[in-house]
Each structure stands twice: as C-alpha cells, then as structure tokens.
PDB file of C-alpha atoms in Angstrom:
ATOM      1  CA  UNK A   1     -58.875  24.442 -19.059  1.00  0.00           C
ATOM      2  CA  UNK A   2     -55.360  25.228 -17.365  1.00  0.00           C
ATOM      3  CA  UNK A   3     -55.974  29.005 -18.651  1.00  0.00           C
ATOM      4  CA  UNK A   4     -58.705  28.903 -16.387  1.00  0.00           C
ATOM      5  CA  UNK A   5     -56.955  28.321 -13.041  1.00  0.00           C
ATOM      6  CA  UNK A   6     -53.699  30.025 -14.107  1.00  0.00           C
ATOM      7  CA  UNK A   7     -54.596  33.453 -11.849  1.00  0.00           C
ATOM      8  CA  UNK A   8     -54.943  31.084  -8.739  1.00  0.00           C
ATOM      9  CA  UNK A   9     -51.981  28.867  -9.931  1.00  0.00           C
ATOM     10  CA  UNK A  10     -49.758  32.049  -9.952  1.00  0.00           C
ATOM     11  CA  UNK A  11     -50.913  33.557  -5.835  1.00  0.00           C
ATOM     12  CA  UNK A  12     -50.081  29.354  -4.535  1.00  0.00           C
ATOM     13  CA  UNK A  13     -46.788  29.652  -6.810  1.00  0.00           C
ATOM     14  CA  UNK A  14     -45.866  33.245  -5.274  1.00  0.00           C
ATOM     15  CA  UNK A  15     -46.894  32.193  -2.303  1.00  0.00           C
ATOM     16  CA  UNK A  16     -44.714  29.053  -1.944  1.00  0.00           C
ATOM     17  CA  UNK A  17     -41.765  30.297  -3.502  1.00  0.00           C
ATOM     18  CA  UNK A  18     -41.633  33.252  -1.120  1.00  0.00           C
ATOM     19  CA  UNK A  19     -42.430  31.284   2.122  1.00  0.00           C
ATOM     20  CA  UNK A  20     -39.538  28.630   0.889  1.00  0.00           C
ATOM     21  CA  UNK A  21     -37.339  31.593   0.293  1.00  0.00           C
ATOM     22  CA  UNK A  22     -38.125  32.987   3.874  1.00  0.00           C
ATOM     23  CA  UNK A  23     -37.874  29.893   5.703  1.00  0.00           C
ATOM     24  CA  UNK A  24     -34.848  29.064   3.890  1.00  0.00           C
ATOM     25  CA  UNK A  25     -33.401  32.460   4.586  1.00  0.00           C
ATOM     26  CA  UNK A  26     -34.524  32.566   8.186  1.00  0.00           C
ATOM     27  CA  UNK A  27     -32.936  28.694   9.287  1.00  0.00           C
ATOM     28  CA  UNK A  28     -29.778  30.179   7.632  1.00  0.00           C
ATOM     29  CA  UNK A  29     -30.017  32.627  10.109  1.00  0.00           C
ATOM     30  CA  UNK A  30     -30.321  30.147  13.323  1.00  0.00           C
ATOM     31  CA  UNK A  31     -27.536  28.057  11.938  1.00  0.00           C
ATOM     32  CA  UNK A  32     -25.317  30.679  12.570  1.00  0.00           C
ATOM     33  CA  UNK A  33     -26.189  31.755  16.122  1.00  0.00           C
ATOM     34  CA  UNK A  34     -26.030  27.930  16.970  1.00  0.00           C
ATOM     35  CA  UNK A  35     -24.188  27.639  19.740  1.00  0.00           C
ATOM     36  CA  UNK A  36     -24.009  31.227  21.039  1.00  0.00           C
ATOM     37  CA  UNK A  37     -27.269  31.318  22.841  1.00  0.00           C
ATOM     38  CA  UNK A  38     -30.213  32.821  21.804  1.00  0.00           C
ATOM     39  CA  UNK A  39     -30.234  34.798  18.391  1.00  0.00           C
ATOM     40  CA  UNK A  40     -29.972  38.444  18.081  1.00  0.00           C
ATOM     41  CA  UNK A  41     -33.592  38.739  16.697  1.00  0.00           C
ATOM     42  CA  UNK A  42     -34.813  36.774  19.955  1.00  0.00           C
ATOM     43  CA  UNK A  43     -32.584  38.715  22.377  1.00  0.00           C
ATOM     44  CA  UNK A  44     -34.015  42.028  21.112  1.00  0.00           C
ATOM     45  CA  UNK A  45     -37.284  41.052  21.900  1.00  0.00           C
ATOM     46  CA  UNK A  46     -36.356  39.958  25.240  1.00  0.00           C
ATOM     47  CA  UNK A  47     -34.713  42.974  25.558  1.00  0.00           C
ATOM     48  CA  UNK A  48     -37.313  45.157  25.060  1.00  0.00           C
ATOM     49  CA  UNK A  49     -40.123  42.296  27.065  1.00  0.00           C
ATOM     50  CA  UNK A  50     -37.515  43.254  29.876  1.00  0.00           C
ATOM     51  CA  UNK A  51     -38.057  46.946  29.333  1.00  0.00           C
ATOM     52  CA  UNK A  52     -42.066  46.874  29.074  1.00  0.00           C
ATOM     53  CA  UNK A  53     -42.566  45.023  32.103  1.00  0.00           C
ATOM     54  CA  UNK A  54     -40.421  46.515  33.914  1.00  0.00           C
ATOM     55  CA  UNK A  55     -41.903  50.201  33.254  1.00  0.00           C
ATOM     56  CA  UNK A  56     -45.362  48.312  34.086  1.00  0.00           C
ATOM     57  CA  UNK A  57     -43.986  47.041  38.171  1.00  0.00           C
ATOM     58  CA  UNK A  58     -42.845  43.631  37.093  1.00  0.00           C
ATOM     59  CA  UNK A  59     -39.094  43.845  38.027  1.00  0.00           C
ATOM     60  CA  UNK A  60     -37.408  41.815  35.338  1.00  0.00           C
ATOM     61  CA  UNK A  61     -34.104  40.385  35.503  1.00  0.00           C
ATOM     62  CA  UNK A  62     -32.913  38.394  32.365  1.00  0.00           C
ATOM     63  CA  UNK A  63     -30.935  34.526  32.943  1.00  0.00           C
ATOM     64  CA  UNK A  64     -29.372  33.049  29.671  1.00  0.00           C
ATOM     65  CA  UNK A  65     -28.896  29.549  29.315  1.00  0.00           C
ATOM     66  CA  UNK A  66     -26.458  29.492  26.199  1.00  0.00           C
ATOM     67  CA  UNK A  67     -26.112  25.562  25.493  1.00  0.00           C
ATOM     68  CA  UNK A  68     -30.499  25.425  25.838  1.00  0.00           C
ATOM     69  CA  UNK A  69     -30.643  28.876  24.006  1.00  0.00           C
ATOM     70  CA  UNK A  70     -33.045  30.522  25.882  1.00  0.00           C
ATOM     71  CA  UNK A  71     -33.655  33.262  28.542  1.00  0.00           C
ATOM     72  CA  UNK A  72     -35.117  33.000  31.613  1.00  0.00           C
ATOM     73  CA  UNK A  73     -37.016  35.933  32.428  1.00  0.00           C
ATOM     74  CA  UNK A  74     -36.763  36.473  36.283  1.00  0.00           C
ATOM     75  CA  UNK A  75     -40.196  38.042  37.537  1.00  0.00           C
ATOM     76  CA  UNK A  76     -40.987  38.759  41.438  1.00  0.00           C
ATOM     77  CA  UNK A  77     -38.191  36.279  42.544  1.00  0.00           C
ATOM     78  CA  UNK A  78     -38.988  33.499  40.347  1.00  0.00           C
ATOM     79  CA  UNK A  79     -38.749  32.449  36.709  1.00  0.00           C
ATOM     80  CA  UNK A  80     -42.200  32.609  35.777  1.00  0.00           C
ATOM     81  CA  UNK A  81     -41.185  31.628  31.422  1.00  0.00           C
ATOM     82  CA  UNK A  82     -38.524  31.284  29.276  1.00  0.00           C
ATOM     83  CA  UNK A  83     -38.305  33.166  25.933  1.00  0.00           C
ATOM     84  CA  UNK A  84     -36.829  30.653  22.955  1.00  0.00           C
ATOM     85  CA  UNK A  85     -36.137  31.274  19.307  1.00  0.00           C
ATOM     86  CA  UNK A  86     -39.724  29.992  18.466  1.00  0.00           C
ATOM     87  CA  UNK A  87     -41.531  33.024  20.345  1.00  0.00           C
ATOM     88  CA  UNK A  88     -40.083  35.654  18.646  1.00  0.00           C
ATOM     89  CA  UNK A  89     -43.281  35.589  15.963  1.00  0.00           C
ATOM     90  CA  UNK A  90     -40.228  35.206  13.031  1.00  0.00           C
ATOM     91  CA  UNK A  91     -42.792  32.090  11.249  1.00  0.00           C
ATOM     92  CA  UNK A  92     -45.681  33.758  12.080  1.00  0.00           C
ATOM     93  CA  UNK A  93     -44.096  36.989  10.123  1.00  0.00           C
ATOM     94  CA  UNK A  94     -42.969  34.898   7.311  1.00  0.00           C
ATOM     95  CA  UNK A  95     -46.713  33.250   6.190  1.00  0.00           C
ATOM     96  CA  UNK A  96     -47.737  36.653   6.716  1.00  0.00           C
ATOM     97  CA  UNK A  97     -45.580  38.003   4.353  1.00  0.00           C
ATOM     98  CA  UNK A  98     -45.885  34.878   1.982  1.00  0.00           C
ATOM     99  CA  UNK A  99     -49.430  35.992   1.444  1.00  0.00           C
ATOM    100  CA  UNK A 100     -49.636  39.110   0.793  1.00  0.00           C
ATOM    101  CA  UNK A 101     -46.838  38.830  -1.858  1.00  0.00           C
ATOM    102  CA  UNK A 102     -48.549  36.241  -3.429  1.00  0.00           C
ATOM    103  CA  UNK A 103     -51.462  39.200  -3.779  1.00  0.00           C
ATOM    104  CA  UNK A 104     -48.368  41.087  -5.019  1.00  0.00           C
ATOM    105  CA  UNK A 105     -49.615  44.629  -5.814  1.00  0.00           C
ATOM    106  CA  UNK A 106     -46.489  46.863  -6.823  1.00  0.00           C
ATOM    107  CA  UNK A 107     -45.060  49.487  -4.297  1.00  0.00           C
ATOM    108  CA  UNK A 108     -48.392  49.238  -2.064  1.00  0.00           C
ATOM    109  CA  UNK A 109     -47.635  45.514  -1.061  1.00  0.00           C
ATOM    110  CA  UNK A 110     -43.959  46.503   0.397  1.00  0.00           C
ATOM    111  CA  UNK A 111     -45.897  49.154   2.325  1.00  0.00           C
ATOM    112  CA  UNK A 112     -48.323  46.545   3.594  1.00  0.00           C
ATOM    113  CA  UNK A 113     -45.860  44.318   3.943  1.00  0.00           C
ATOM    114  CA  UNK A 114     -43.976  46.037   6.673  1.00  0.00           C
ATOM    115  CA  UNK A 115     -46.580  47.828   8.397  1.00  0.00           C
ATOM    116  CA  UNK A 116     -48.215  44.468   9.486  1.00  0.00           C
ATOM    117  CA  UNK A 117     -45.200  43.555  10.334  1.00  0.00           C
ATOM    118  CA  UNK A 118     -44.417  46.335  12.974  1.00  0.00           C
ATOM    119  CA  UNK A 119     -47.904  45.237  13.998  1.00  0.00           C
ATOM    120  CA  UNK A 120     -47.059  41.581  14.757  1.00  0.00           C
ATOM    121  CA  UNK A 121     -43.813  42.722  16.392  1.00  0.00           C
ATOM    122  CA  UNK A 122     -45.649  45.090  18.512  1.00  0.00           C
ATOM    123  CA  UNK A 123     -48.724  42.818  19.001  1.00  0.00           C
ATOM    124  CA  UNK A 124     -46.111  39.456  20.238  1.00  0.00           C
ATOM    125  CA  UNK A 125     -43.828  42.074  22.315  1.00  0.00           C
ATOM    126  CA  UNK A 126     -46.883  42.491  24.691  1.00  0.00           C
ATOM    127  CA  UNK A 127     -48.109  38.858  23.928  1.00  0.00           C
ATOM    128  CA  UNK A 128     -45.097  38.143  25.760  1.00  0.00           C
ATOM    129  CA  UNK A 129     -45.842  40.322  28.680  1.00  0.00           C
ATOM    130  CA  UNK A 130     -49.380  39.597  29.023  1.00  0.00           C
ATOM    131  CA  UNK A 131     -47.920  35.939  29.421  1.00  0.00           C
ATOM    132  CA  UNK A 132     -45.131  36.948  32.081  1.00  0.00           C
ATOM    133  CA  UNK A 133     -47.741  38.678  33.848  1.00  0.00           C
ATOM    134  CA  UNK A 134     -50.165  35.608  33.377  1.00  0.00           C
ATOM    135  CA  UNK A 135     -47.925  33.351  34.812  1.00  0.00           C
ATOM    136  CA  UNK A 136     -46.892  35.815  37.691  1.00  0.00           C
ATOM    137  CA  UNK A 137     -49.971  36.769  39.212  1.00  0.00           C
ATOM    138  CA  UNK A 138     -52.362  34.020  37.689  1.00  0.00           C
ATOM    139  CA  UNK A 139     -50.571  30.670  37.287  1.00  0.00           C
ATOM    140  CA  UNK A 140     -53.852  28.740  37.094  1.00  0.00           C
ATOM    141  CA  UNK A 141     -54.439  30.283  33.862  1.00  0.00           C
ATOM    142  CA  UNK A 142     -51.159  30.226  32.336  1.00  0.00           C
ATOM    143  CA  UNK A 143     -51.358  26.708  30.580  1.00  0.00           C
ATOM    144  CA  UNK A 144     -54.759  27.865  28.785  1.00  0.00           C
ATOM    145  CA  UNK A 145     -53.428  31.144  28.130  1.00  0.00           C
ATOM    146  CA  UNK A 146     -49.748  30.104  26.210  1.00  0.00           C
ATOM    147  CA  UNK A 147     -51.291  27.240  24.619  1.00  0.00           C
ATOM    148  CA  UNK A 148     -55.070  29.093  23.572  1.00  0.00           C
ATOM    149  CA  UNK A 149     -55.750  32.401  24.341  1.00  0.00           C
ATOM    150  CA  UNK A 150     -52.121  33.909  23.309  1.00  0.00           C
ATOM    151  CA  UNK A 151     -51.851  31.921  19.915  1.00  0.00           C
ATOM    152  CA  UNK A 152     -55.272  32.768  19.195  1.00  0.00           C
ATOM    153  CA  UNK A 153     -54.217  36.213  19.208  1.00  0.00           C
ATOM    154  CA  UNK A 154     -50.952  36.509  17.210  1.00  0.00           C
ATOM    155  CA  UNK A 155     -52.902  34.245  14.584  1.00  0.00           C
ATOM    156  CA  UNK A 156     -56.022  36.368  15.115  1.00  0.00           C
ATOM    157  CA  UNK A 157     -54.178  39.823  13.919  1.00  0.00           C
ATOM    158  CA  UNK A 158     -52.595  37.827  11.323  1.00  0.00           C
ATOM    159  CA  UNK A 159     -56.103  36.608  10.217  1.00  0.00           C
ATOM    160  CA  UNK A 160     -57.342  40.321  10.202  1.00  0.00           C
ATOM    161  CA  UNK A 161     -54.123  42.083   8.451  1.00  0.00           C
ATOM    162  CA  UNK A 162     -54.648  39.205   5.590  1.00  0.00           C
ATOM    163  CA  UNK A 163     -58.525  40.211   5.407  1.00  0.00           C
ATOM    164  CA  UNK A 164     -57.641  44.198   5.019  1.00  0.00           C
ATOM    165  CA  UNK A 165     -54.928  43.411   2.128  1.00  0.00           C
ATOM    166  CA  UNK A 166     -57.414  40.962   0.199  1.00  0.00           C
ATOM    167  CA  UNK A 167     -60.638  43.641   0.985  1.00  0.00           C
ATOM    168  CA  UNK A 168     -58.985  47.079   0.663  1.00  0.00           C
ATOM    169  CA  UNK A 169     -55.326  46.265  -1.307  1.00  0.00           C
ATOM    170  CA  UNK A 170     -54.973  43.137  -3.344  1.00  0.00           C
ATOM    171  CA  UNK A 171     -59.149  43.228  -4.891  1.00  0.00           C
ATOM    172  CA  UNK A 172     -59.143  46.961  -5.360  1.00  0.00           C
ATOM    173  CA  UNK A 173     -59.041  47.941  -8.944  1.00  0.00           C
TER     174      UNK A 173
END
C-alpha cells in the first residue's frame, strides 16, 4: 500500500527538505545583517523602487532607520511607506522554488526555476511602486491595497508560474 503513495511521498519530501533548506539558508542570511540596517537583498530593491519611481514623477528620497531596519521612502514631501526585510518577496521566492523542485525535472527545472524568479522580482519591484504611488495620491485605498489587492498579486503570479510548470514542465512526458 505504501508503494502506492510513494510518487506523492517523494514531491512533499522534496518539497520540505528544499523549503527547510531555503529558509534555513535565508535566516542565516538576516542574522548577519542584524544590526546594520536593512539587508543588502532589501536595499537593492529599494534601490532600484527609488529608481522606478523616480523615472515615473514620484521624486524619491530614501531615510534609513538602522536600529528598526527599514527605509523610509520619502515621496512628494512625506513618507508615504517603509520598505522592511519582509517585502522584498525573499519567502514568497523560496515556496516558489520549493515547488517546482519538488516537480524536479533535470536541467529544465533550474531554467524554470530562475526565470519565475526574475518574474517575482520584477512583478514585487513594481508591487512596491504601485503601493508608493497608492499611498501618495490615493491614501483611502492604501490599507485595502497593501493588505488585499497587492498580496493577491505577488501570490497570484506565483499561483500561475506553479500552474505552467505542473501543465507544460513537470506532467509533460
């Protein structure tokens, strides 16, 4: 009877030991930015948040707060959000790529594997915008818009990206 759900044992075993492996990996990581502000990963992000908006008419100045490690983004002289470690997408990218290797699929799956991640980078770069600009321009909306709208997206892609492995990758003979 085991033989029977040993295909299905071996995606939740490939898919826990990777996402323990990740997460493991990834709060080694934080531990060592600690107390220097917000990690490199994070800053880039800001970084580059900075640059998009910026290019779009949303003057951007950037405000660290090292012992809350975060960033303040400054927007039309206010600080409309703050960017901390848990919206750079990093756990989001991590199930991702728990999934799909536990549909591992040779070469193909490392291919997969990193083009939906530049997808969910680019996808919660202008998450983060759309946001700035939400809470800019349309304050109102801003609560509904972190908290529903935005998550719903990032989670959304993620969603789809599984669907195309599973349909056109990981059940493909």
């Amino acid at each position: 009877m085991l033989k029977d759900f040993k295909p299905v044992l071996n995606i939740l075993l490939r898919f826990v030991i990777v996402y323990v492996v990740l997460l493991l990996a990834y709060q080694y990581y934080l531990n060592s930015f600690r107390y220097q502000g917000l990690d490199p990963f994070s800053r880039l992000i800001t970084e580059q948040v900075k640059d998009v908006q910026n290019y779009l008419g949303y003057p951007t100045q950037l405000y660290d707060d090292i012992k809350g490690e975060q960033v303040y983004f400054y927007v039309k002289n206010f600080y409309p959000t703050r960017m901390v470690e848990g919206c750079n997408a990093i756990s989001v990218m991590i199930l991702f790529t728990a999934f799909i290797f536990a549909f591992y699929k040779g070469f193909k799956t490392f291919v997969f594997m990193l083009a939906g991640l530049m997808v969910l980078y680019i996808m919660n770069l202008f998450r983060i915008v759309a946001l700035n600009i939400v809470m800019t321009d349309y304050k109102q909306y801003g609560k509904a818009f972190h908290d529903f709208v935005f998550p719903a997206v990032i989670y959304g892609t993620v969603v789809l990206l599984w669907l195309v492995w599973i349909k056109f990758f990981a059940l493909k003979k």
